[in-house]
PDB file of C-alpha atoms in Angstrom:
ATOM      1  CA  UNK A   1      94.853   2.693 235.850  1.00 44.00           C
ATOM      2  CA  UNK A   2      96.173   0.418 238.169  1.00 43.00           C
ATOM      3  CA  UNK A   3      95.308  -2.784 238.660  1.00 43.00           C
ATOM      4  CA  UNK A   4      93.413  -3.336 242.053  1.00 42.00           C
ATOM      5  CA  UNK A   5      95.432  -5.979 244.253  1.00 41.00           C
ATOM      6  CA  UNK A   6      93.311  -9.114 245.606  1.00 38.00           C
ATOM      7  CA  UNK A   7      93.417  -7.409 248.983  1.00 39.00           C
ATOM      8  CA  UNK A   8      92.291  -4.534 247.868  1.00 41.00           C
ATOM      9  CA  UNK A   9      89.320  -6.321 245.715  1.00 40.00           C
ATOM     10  CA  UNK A  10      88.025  -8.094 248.642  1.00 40.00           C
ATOM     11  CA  UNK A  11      87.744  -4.516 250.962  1.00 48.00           C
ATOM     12  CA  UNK A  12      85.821  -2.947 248.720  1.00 53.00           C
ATOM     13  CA  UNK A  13      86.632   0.836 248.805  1.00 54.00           C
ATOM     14  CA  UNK A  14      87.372   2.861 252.289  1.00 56.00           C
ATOM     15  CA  UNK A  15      84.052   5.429 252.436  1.00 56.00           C
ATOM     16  CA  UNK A  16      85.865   6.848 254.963  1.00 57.00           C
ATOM     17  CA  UNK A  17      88.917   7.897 252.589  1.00 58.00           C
ATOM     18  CA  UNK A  18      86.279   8.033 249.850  1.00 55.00           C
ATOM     19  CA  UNK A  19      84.263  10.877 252.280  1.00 56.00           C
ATOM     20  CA  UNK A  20      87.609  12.240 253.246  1.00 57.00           C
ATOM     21  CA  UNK A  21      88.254  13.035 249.510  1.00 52.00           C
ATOM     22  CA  UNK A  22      85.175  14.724 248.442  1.00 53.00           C
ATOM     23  CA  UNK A  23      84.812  16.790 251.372  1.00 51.00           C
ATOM     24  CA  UNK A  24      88.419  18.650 250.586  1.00 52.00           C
ATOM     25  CA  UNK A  25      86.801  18.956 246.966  1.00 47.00           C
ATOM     26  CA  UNK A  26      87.047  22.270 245.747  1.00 40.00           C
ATOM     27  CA  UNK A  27      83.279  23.973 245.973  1.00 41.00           C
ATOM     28  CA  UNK A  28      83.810  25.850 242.487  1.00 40.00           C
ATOM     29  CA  UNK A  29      80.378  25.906 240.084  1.00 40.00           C
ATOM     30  CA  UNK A  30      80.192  23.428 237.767  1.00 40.00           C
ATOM     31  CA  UNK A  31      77.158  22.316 235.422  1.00 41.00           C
ATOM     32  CA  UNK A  32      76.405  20.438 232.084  1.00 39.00           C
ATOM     33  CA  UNK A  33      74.191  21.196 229.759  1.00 35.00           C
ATOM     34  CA  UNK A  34      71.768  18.916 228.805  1.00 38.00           C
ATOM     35  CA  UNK A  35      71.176  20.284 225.265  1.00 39.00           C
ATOM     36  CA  UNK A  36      73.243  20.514 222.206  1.00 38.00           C
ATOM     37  CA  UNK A  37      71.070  23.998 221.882  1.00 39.00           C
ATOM     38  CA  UNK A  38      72.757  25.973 224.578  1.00 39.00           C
ATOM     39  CA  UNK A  39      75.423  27.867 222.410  1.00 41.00           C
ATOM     40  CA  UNK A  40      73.170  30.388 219.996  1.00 41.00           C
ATOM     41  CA  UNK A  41      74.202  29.118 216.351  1.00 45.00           C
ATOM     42  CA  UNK A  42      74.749  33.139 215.764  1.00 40.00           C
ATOM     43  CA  UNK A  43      77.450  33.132 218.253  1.00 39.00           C
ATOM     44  CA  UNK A  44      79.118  29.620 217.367  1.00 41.00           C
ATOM     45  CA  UNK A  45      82.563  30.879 216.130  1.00 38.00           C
ATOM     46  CA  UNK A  46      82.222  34.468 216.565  1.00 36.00           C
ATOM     47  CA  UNK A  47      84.371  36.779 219.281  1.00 36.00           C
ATOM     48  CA  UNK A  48      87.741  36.683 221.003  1.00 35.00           C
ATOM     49  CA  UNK A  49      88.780  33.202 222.219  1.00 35.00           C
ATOM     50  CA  UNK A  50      90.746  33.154 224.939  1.00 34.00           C
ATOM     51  CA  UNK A  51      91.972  29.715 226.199  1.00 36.00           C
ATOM     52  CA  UNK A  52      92.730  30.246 230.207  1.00 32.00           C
ATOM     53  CA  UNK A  53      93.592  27.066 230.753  1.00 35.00           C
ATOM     54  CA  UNK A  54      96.407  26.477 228.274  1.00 36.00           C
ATOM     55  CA  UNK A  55      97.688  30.090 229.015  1.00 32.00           C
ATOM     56  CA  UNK A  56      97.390  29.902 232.969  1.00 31.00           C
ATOM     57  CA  UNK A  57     100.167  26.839 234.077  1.00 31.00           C
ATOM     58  CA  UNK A  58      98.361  26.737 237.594  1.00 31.00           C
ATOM     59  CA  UNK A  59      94.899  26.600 236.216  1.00 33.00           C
ATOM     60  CA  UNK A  60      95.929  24.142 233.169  1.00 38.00           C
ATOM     61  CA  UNK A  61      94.028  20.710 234.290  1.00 37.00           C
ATOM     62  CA  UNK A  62      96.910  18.574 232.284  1.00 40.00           C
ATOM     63  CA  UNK A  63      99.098  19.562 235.257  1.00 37.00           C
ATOM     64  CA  UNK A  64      96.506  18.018 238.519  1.00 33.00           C
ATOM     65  CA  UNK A  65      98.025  14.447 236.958  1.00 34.00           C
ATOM     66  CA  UNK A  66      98.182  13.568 240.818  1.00 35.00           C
ATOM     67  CA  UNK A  67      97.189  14.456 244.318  1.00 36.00           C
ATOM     68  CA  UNK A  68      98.247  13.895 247.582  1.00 37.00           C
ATOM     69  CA  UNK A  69      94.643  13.740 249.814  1.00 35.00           C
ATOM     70  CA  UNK A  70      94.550  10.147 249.731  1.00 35.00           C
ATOM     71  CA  UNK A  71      98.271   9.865 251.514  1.00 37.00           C
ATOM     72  CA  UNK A  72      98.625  10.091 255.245  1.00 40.00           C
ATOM     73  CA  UNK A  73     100.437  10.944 258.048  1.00 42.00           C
ATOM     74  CA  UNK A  74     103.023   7.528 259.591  1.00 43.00           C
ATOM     75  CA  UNK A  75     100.662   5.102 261.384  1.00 48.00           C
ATOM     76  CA  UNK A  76     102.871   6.314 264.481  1.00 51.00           C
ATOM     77  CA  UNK A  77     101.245   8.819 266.695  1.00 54.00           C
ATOM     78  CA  UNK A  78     104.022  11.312 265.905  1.00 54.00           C
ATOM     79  CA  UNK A  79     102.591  14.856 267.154  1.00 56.00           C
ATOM     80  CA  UNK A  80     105.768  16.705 264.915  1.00 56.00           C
ATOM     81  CA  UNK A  81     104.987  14.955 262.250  1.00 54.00           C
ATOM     82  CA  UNK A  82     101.260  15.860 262.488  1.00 56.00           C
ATOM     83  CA  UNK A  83     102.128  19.583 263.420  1.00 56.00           C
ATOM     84  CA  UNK A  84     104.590  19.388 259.881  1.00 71.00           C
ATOM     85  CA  UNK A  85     102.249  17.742 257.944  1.00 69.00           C
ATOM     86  CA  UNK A  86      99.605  20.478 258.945  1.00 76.00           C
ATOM     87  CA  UNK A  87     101.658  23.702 258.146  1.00 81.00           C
ATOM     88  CA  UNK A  88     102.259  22.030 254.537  1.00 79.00           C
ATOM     89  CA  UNK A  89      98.670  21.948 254.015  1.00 75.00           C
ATOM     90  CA  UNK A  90      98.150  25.214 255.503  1.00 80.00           C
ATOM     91  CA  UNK A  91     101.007  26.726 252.877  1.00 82.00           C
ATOM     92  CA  UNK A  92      99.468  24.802 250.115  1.00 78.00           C
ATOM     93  CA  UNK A  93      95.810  25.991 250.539  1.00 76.00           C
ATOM     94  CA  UNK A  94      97.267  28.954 250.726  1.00 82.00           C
ATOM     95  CA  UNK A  95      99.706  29.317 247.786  1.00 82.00           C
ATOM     96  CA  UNK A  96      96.393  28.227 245.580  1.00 78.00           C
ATOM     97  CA  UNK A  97      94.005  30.896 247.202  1.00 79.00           C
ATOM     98  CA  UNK A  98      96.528  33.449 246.452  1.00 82.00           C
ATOM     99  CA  UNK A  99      96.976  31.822 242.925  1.00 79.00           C
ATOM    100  CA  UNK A 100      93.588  31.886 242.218  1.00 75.00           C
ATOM    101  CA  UNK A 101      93.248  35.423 243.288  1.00 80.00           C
ATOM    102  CA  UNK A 102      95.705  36.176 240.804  1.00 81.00           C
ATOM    103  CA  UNK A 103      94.035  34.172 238.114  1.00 75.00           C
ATOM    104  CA  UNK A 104      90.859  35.907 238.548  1.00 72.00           C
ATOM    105  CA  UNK A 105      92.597  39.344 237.856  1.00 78.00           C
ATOM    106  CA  UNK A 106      94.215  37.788 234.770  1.00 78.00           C
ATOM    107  CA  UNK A 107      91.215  36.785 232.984  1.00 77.00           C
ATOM    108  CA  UNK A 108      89.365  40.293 234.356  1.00 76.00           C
ATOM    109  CA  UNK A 109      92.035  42.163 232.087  1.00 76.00           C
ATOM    110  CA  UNK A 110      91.399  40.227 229.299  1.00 79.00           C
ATOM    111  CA  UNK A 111      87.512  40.488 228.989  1.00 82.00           C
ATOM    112  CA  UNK A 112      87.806  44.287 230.026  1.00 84.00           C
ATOM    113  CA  UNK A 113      87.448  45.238 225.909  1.00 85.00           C
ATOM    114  CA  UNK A 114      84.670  42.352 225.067  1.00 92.00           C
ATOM    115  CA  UNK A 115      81.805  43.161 224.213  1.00 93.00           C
ATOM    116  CA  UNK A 116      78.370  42.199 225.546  1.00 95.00           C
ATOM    117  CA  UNK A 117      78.178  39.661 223.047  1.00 94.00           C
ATOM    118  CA  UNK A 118      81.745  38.288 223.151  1.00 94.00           C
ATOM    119  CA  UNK A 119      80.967  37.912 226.853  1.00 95.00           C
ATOM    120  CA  UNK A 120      77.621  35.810 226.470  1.00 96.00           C
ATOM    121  CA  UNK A 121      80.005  33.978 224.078  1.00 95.00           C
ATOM    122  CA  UNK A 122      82.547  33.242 226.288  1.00 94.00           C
ATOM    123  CA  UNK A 123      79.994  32.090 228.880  1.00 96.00           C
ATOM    124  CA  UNK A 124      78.536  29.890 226.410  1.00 96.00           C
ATOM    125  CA  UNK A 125      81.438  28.401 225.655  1.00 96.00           C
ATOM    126  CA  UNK A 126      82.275  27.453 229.589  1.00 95.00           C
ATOM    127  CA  UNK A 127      79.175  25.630 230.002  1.00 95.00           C
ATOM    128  CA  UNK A 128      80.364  23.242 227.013  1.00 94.00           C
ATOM    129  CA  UNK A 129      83.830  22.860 228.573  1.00 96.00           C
ATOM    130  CA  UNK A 130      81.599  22.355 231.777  1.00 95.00           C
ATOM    131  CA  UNK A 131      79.980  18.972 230.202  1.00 88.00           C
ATOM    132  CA  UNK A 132      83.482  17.405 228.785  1.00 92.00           C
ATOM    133  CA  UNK A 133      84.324  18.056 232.743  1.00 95.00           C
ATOM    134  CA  UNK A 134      81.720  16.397 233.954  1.00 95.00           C
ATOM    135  CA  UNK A 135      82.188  13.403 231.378  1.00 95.00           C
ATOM    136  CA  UNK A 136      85.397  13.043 232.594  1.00 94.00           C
ATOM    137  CA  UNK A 137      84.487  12.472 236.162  1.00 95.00           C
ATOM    138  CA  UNK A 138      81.323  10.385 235.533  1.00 95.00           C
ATOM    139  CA  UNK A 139      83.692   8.048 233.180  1.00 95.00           C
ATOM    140  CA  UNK A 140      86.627   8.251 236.089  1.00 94.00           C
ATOM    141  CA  UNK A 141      84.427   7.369 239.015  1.00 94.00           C
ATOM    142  CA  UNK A 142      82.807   4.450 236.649  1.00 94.00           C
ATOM    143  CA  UNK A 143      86.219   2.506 235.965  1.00 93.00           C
ATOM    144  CA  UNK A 144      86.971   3.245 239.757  1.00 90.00           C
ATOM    145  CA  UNK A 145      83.541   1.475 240.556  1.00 90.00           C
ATOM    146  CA  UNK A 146      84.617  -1.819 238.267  1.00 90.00           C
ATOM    147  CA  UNK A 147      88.465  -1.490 239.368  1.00 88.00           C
ATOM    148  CA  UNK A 148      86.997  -1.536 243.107  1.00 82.00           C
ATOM    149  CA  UNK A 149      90.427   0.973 243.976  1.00 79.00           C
ATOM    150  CA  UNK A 150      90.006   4.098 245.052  1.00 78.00           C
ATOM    151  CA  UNK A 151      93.500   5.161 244.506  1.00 81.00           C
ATOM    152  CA  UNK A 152      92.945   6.818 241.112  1.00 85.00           C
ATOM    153  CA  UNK A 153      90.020   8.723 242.518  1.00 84.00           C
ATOM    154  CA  UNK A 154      92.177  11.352 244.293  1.00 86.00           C
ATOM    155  CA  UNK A 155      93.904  12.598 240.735  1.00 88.00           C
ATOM    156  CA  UNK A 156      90.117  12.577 239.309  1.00 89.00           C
ATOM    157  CA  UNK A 157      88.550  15.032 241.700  1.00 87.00           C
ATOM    158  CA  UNK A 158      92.116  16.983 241.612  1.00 88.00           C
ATOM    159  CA  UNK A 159      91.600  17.135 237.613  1.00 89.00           C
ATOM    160  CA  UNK A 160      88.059  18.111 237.850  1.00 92.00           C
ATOM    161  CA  UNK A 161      88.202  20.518 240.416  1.00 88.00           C
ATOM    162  CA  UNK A 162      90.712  22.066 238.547  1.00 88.00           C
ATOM    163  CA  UNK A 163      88.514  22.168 235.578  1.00 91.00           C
ATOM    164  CA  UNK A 164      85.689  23.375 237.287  1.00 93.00           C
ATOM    165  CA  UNK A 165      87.409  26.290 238.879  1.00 90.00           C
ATOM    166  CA  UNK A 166      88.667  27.689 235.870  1.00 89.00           C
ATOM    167  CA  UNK A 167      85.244  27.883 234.011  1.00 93.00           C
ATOM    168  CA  UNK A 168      83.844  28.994 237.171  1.00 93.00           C
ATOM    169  CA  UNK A 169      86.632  31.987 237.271  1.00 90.00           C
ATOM    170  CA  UNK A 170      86.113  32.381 233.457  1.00 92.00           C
ATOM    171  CA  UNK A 171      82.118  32.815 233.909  1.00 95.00           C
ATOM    172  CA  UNK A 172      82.147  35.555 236.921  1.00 93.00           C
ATOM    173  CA  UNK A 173      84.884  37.566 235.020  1.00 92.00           C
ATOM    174  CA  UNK A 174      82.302  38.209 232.163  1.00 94.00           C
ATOM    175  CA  UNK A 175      79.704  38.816 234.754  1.00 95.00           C
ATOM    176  CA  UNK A 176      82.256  41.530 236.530  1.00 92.00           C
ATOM    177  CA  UNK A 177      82.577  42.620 232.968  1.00 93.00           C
ATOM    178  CA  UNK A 178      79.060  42.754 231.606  1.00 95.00           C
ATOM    179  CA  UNK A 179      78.236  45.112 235.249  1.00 94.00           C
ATOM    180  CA  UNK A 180      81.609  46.920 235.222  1.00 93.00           C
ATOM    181  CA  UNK A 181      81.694  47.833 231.653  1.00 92.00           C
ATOM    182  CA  UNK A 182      78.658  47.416 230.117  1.00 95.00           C
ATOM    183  CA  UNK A 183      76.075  48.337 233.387  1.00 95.00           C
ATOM    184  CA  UNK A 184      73.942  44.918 232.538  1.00 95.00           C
ATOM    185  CA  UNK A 185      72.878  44.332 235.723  1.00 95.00           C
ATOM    186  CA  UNK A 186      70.063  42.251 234.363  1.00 94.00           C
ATOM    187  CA  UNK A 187      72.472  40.191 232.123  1.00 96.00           C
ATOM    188  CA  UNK A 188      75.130  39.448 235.585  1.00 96.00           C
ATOM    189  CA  UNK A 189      71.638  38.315 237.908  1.00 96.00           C
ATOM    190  CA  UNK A 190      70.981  35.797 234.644  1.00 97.00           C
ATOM    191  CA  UNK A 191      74.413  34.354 235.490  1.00 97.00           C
ATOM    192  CA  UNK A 192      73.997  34.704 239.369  1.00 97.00           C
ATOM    193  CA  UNK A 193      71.627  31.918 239.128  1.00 97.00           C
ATOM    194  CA  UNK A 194      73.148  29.577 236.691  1.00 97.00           C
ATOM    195  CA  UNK A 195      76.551  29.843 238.805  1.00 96.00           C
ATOM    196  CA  UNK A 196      74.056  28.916 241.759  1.00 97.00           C
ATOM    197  CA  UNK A 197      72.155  25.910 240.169  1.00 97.00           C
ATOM    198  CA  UNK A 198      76.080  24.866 239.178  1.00 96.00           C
ATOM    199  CA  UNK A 199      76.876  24.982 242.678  1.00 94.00           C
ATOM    200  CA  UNK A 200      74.206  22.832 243.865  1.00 96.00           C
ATOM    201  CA  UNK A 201      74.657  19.889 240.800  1.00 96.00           C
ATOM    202  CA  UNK A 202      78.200  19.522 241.785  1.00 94.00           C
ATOM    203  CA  UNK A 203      76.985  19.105 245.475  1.00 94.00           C
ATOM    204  CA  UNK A 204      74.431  17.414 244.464  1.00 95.00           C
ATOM    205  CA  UNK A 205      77.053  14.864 242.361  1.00 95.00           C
ATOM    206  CA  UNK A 206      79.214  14.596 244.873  1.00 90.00           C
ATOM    207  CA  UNK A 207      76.992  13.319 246.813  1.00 93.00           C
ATOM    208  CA  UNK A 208      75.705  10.950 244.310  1.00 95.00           C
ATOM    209  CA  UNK A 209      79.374   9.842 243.901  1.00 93.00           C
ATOM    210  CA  UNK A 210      79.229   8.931 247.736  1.00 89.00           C
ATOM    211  CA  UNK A 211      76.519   6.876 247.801  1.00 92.00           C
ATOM    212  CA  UNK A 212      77.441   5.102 244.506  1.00 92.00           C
ATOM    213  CA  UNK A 213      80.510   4.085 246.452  1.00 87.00           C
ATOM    214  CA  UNK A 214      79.003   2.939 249.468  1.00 87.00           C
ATOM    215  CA  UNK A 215      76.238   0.660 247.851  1.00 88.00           C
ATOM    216  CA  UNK A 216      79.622  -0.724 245.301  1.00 85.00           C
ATOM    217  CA  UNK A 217      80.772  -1.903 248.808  1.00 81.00           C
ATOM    218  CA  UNK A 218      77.045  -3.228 249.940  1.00 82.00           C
ATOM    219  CA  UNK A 219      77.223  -5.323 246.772  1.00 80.00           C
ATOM    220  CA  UNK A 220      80.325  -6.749 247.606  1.00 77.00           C
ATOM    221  CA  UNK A 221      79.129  -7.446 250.944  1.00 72.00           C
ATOM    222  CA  UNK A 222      81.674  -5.309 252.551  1.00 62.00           C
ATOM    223  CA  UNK A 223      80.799  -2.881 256.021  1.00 57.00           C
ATOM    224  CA  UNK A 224      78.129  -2.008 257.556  1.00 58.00           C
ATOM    225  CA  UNK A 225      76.136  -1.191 254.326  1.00 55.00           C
ATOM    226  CA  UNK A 226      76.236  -4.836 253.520  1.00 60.00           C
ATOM    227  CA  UNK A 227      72.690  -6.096 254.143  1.00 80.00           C
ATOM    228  CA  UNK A 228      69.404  -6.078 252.003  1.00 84.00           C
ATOM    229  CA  UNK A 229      67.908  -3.207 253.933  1.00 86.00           C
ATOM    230  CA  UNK A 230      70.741  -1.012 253.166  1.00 87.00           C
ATOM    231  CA  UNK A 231      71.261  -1.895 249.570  1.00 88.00           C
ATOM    232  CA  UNK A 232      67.681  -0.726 249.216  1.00 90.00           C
ATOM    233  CA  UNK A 233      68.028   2.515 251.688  1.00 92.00           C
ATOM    234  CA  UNK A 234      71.346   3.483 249.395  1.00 93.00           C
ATOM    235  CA  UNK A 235      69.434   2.908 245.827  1.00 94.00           C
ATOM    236  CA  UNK A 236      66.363   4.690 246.897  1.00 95.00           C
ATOM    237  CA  UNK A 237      68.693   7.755 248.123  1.00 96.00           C
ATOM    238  CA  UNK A 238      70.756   7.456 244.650  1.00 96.00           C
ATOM    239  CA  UNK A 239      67.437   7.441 242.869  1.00 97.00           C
ATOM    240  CA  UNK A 240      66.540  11.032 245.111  1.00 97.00           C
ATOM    241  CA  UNK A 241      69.922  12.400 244.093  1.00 97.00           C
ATOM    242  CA  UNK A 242      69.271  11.823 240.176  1.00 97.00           C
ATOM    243  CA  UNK A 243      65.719  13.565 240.600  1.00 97.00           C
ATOM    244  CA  UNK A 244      67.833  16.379 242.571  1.00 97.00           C
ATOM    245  CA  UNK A 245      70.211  16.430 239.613  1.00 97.00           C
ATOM    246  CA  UNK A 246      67.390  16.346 237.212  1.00 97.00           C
ATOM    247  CA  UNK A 247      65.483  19.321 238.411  1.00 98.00           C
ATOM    248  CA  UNK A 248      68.924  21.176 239.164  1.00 97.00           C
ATOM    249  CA  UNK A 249      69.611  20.664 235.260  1.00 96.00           C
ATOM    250  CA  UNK A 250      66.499  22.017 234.235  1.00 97.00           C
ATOM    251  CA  UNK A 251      67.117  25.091 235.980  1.00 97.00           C
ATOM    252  CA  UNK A 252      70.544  25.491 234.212  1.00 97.00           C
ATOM    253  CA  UNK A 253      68.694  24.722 231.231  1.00 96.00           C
ATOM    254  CA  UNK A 254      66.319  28.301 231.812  1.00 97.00           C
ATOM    255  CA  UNK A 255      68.993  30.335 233.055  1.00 97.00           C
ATOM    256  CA  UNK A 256      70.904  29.545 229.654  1.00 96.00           C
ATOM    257  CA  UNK A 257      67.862  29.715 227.514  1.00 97.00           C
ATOM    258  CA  UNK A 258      67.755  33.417 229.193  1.00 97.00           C
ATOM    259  CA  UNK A 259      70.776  34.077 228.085  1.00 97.00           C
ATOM    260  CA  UNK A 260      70.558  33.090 224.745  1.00 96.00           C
ATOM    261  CA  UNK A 261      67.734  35.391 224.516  1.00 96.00           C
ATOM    262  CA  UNK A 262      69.909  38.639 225.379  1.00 95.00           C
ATOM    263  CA  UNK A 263      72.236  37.388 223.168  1.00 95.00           C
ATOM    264  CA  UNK A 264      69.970  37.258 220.002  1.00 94.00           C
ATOM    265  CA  UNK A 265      68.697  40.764 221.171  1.00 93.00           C
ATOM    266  CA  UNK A 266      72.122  42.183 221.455  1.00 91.00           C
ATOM    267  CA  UNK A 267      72.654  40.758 217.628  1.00 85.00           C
ATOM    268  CA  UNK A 268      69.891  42.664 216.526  1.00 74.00           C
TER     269      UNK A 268
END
């Protein structure tokens, strides 16, 4: 981590850069699990492993050591530069959408030959990865809070987001599975809505993230978010976000306690 200059320690952090970052975050699921519970003990250990991320270079969140959205165009009002600096984007958002599309047909031939229970398995076993991810960028946007930079926080969301879209790949290539090969149609709508409540917690965290940033600069009495009023407006709407979270958790929490039913069937 680097050090945060004085300058930098009296601005605060820039919620502009800080908004411009999260809204170029990836929108891939991504959900913790509250309880230690959520993996049936019968399947702990059991099944193919397959390790995606260590296999898949692209996908492998040791690479996303760095990322660029925090860097800018020359403060010179150079329309070339802007037009070049907008076709490299372009390529790159593209190179990863194709990348991903290849991904996704990777892990599909892998789980082809699972079974409905290796499957469930292999679900279970994303939504654990899924809460060491969200660790990682609950601890990362902490330091960033007592640092007061925001330069480390573009490699975070590029590690997480990385993270996140891998298990999120992983999970809807058992779900093509378990309706492709194994006609469970009532299994893949289980998943449906956990990949849905994951959607909305990492909205839902982002957001948080957002407004944790802003009131870090209201306590340093920096912007427009500086006075009393709006120290109380932004813990009142951090306090609405954790409810959000809460509730959004909870519904995880019955979409996996679904699964784990079929999955203690389909042992029987």
């Amino acid at each position: 981590m680097t050090p945060p200059t004085a300058s930098s320690a009296l601005k605060g952090i820039d919620i502009q850069e800080a908004l411009s970052i999260l809204s170029d975050r990836s929108k891939t699921g991504g959900e913790q699990i509250s309880n230690s519970k959520s993996i049936p003990d019968e399947l702990k250990g059991r099944g193919q492993t397959i390790d995606i991320t260590e296999e898949l270079e692209f996908t492998n969140p040791a690479n996303f050591t760095s990322c660029d959205c925090a860097t800018g165009a020359p403060d010179n009002d150079d329309s070339e530069y802007k037009l070049d600096g907008d076709a490299v984007e372009d390529a790159k958002h593209e190179a990863m959408k194709q990348a991903r599309i290849r991904r996704g047909e990777e892990i599909k031939s892998k789980v082809r030959s699972m079974s409905v229970s290796d499957l469930l398995g292999m679900i279970f076993g994303a939504q654990q990865d899924r809460v060491s991810t969200y660790k990682i960028y609950e601890d990362g946007l902490s330091t960033i809070l007592l640092s007061r930079d925001i330069t480390d926080y573009p490699a975070l969301c590029a590690k997480v987001t990385a993270s996140f879209s891998v298990l999120s790949d992983t999970i809807n290539a058992a779900k093509s599975s378990l309706v492709e090969q194994h006609k469970r149609k009532d299994v893949s709508t289980v998943v449906d809505q956990l990949q849905k409540h994951e959607c909305d917690k990492l909205n839902f965290t982002a957001a948080l993230h957002l407004e944790r940033l802003r009131l870090n600069n209201s306590e340093l009495g920096v912007g427009n978010d500086a006075d009393e009023r709006a120290k109380k407006l932004l813990k009142e709407s951090i306090q609405t976000l954790q409810g959000k979270i809460s509730l959004t958790v909870q519904s995880i929490n019955e979409s996996i306690d679904e699964l784990r039913c079929i999955a203690v069937d389909e042992e029987e």
